[in-house]
CSV table of C-alpha atoms in Angstrom, one decimal:
chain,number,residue,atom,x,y,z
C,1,UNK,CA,165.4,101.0,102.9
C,2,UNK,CA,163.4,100.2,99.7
C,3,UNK,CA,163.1,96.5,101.0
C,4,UNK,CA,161.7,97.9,104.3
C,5,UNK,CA,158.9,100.2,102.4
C,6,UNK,CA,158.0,97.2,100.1
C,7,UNK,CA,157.6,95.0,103.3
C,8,UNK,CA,155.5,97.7,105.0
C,9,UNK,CA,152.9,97.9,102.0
C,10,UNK,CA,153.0,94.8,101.9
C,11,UNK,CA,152.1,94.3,105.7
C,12,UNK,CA,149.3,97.2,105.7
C,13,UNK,CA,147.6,95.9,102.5
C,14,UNK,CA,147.5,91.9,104.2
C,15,UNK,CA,146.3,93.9,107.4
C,16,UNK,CA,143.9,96.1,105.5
C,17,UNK,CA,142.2,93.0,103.2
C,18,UNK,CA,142.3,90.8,106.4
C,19,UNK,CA,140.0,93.4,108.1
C,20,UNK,CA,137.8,93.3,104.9
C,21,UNK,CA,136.9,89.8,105.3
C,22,UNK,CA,136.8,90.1,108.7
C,23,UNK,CA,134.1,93.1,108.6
C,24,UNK,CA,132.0,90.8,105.5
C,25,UNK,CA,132.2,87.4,107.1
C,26,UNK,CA,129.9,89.1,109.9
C,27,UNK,CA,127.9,90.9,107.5
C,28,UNK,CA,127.8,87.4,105.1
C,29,UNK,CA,126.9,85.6,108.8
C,30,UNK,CA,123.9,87.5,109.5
C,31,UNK,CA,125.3,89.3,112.6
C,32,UNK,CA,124.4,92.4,111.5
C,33,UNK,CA,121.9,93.5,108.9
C,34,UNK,CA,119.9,96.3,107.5
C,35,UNK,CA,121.1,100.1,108.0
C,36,UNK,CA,124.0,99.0,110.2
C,37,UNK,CA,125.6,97.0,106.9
C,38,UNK,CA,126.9,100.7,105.8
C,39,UNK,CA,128.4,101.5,108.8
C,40,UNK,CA,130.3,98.3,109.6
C,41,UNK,CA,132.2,99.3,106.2
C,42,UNK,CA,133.4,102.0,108.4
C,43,UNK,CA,133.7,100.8,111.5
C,44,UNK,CA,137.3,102.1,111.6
C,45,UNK,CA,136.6,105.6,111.8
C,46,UNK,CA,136.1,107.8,114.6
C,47,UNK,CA,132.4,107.6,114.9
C,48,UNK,CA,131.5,103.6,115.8
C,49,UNK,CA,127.8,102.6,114.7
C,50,UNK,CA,125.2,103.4,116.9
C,51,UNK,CA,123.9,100.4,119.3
C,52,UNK,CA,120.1,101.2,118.4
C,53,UNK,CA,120.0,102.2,114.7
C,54,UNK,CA,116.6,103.2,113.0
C,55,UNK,CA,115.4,100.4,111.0
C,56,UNK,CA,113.5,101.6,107.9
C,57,UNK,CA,109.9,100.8,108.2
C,58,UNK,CA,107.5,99.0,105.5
C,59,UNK,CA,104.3,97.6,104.8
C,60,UNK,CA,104.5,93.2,104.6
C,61,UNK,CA,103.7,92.4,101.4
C,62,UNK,CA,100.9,89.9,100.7
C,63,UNK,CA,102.5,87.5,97.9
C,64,UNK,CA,98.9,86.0,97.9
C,65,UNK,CA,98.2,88.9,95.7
C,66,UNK,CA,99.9,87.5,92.6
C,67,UNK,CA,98.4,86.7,88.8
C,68,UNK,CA,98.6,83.1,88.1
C,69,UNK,CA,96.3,82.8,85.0
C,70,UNK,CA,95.4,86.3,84.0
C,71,UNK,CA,97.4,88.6,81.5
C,72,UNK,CA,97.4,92.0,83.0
C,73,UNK,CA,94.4,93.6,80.3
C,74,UNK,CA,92.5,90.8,81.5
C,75,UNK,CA,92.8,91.3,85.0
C,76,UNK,CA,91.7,95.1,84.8
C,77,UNK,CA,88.6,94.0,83.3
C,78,UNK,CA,88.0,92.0,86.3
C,79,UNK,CA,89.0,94.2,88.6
C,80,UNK,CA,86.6,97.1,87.2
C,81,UNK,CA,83.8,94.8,86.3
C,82,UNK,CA,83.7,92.9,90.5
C,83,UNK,CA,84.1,96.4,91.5
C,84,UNK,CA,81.1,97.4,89.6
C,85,UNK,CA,79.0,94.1,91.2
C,86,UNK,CA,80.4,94.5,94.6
C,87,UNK,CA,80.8,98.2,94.6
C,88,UNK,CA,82.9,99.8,97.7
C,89,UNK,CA,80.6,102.0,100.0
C,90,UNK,CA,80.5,103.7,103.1
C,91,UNK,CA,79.8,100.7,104.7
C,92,UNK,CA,82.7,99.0,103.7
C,93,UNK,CA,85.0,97.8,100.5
C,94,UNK,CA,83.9,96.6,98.0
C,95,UNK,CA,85.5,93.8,95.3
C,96,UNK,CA,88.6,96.1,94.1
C,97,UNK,CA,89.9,96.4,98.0
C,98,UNK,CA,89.3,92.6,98.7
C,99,UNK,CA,91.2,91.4,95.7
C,100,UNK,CA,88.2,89.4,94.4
C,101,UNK,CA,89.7,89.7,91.1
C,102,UNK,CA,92.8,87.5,92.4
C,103,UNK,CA,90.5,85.2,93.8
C,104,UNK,CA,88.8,84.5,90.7
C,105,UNK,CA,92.2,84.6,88.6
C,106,UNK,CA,93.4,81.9,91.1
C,107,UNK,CA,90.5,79.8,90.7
C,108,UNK,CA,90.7,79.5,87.3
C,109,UNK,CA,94.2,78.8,87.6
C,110,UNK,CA,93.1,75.2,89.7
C,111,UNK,CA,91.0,72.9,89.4
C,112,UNK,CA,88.2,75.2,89.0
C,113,UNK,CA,88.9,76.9,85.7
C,114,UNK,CA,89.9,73.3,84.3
C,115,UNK,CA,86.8,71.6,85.4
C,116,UNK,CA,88.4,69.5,86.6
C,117,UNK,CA,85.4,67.8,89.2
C,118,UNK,CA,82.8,68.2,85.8
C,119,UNK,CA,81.9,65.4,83.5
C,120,UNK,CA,83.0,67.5,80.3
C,121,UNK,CA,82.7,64.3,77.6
C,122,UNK,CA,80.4,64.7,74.4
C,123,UNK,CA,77.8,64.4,73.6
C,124,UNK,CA,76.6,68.0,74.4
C,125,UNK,CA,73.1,69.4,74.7
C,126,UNK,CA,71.7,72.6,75.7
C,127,UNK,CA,70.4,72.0,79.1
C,128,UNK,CA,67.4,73.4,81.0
C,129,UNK,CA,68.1,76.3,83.3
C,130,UNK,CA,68.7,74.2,86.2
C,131,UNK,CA,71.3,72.3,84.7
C,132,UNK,CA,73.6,75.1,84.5
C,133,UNK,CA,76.2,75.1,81.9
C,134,UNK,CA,76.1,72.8,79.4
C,135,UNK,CA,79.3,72.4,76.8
C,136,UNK,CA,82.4,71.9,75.9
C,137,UNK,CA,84.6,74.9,77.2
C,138,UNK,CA,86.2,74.9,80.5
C,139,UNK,CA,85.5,78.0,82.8
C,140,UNK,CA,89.1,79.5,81.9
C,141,UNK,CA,88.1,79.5,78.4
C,142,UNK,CA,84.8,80.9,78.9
C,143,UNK,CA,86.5,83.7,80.5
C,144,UNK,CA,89.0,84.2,77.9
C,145,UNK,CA,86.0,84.7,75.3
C,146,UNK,CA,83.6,86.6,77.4
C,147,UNK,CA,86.8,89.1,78.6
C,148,UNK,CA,87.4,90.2,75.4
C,149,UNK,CA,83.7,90.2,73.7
C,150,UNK,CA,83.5,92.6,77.0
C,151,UNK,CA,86.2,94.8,75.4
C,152,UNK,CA,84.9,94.7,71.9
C,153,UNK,CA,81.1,95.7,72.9
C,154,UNK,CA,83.2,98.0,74.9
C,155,UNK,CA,84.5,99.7,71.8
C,156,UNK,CA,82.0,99.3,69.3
C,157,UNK,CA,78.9,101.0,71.3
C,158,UNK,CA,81.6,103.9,73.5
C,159,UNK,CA,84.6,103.5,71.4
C,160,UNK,CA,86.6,103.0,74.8
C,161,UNK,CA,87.9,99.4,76.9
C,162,UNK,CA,85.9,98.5,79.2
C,163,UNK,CA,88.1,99.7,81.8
C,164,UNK,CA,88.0,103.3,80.8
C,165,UNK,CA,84.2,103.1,80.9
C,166,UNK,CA,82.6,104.9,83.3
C,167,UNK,CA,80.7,103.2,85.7
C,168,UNK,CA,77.8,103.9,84.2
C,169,UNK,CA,78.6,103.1,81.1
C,170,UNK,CA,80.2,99.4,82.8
C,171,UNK,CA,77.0,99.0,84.0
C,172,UNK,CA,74.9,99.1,80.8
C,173,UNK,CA,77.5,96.7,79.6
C,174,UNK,CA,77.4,94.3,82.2
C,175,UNK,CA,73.5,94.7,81.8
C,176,UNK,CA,73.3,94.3,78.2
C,177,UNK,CA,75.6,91.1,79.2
C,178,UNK,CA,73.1,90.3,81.9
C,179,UNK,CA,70.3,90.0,79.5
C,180,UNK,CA,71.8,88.4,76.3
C,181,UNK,CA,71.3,91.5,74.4
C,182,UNK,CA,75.0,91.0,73.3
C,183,UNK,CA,74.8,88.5,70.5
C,184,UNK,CA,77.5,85.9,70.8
C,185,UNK,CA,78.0,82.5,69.3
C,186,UNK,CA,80.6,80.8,71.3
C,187,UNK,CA,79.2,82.0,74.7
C,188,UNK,CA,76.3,82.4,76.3
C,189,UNK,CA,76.8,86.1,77.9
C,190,UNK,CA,74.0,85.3,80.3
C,191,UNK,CA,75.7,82.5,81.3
C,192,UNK,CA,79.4,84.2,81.8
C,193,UNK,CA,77.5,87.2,83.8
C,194,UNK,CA,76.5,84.4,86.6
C,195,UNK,CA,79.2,82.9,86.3
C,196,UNK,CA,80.9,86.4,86.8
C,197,UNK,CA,78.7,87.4,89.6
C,198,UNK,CA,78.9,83.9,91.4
C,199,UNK,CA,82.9,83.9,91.3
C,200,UNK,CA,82.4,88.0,92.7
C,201,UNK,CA,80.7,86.8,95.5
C,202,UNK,CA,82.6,83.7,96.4
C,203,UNK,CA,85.9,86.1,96.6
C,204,UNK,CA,84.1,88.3,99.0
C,205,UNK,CA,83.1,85.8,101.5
C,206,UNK,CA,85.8,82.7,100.9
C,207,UNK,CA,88.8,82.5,103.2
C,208,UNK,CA,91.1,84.7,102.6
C,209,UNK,CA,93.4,81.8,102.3
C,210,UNK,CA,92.0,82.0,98.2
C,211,UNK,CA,92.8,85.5,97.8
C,212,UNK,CA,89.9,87.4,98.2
C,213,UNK,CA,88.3,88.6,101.4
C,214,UNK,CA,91.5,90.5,102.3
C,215,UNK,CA,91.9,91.0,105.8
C,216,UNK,CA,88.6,89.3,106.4
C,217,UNK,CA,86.8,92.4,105.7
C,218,UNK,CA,84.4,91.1,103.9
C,219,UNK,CA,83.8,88.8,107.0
C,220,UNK,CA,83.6,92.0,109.2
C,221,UNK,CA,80.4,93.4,106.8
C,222,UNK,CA,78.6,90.7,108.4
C,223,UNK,CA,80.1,90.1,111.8
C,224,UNK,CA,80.7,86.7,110.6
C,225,UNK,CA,83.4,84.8,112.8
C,226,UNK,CA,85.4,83.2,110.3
C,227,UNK,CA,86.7,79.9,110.8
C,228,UNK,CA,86.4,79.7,114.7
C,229,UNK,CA,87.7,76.3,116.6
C,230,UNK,CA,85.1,76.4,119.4
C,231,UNK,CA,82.1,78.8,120.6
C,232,UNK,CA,82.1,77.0,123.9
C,233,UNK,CA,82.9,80.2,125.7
C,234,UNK,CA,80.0,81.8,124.3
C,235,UNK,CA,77.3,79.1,124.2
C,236,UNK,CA,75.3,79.6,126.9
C,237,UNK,CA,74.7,83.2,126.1
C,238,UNK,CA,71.2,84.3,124.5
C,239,UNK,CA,72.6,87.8,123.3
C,240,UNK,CA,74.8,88.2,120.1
C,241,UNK,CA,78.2,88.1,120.9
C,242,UNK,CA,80.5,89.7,118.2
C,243,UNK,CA,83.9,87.9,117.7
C,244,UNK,CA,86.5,88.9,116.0
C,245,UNK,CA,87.3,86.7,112.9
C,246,UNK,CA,90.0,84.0,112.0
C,247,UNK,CA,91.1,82.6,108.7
C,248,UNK,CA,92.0,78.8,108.2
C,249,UNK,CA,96.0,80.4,108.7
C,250,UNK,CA,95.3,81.7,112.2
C,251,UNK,CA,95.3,78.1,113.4
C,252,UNK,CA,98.3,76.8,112.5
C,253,UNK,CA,100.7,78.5,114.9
């Protein structure tokens, strides 16, 4: 008799692990997925799992959305000082809702921020306003400098970050910024504020394939049609025809 009971455990326990593996090799093979996982763990009970089980719903994530050069302090001041350039309205969003502040932190992550298309060799010599920038720093480290003289003008005339500014009170600073009444040695804030402003409205308008201009909304402000492959359908027509934009992404399926 205790031979028999030791052979019996010994049966149900190969029986019960061999339904185990049997129940994760379908979970491991992708068979079933999601909310059912729990229930195939009890598939031996009384109540099977249901044929149509409620799948959990969620926003897709946009991994565009993503810092690539930007610490996160820096990013704020960004963020608040686009919004403040490009401001939302009832007419639409403005810089904070199109990410224009991960377009511009992308950009200086390329080629842009390392300019790496400028002839950057010495000598160097102010140049005349049509010239544009004229120096040694790359655009990544003009931003790096300008970010956080932003901060410290910030704090020295409202004892706040710029950030916790009110928008008034970000205005007078992008202003003062504007107008070189911020006196700076390594930068010209003049120059940063275009710069600033430029980069702003580049993230409104570019693809959205660059970060900004999320879900073409800033396409939609102006009924522009995106990145269309033909307008033969609507050539021949002398009235304004409204189409529906596309980004550079919507062609390759």
């Amino acid at each position: 008799m205790p031979n028999e009971d030791k052979t019996k455990k010994k049966t149900d326990v190969s029986v019960s692990r061999r339904n185990f593996l049997k129940k994760s090799g379908y979970v491991l093979g992708g068979v079933l997925a999601g909310g059912v996982i729990g229930s195939l763990v009890n598939a031996g009970g009384k109540n099977p799992p249901s044929a149509n089980p409620q799948q959990p719903t969620s926003t897709p994530s946009d991994y565009n959305q993503a810092l690539m050069y930007f610490r996160q302090d820096q990013f704020r001041i960004v963020e608040a000082a686009t919004e403040r350039i490009f401001p939302g309205d009832d007419i639409g969003p403005g810089a904070k809702a199109l990410g224009v502040a991960f377009f511009i932190d992308h950009q200086l992550a390329g080629d842009w921020g390392f300019n790496g298309r400028d002839y950057m060799q010495p000598p160097f010599y102010k140049g005349e306003a049509v010239q544009g920038y004229q120096g040694r720093l790359k655009r990544r480290e003009i931003f790096d400098i300008a970010l956080q003289e932003m901060q410290n003008y910030s704090q020295s005339k409202y004892k706040k970050g710029f950030v916790d500014l009110t928008p008034e009170q970000q205005d007078a600073v992008l202003t003062a910024f504007e107008k070189d009444e911020v006196k700076l040695t390594t930068v010209s804030p003049s120059g940063f504020f275009r710069m600033l402003r430029n980069a702003t409205i580049e993230g409104v308008y570019a693809d959205p394939l660059y970060g900004g201009n999320k879900n073409m909304d800033g396409w939609k402000l102006k009924n522009y049609p995106g990145n269309q492959m033909a307008y033969t359908q609507i050539i021949d027509k002398d009235e304004f025809t409204k189409i529906p934009p596309k980004s550079l992404k919507d062609h390759l399926h």
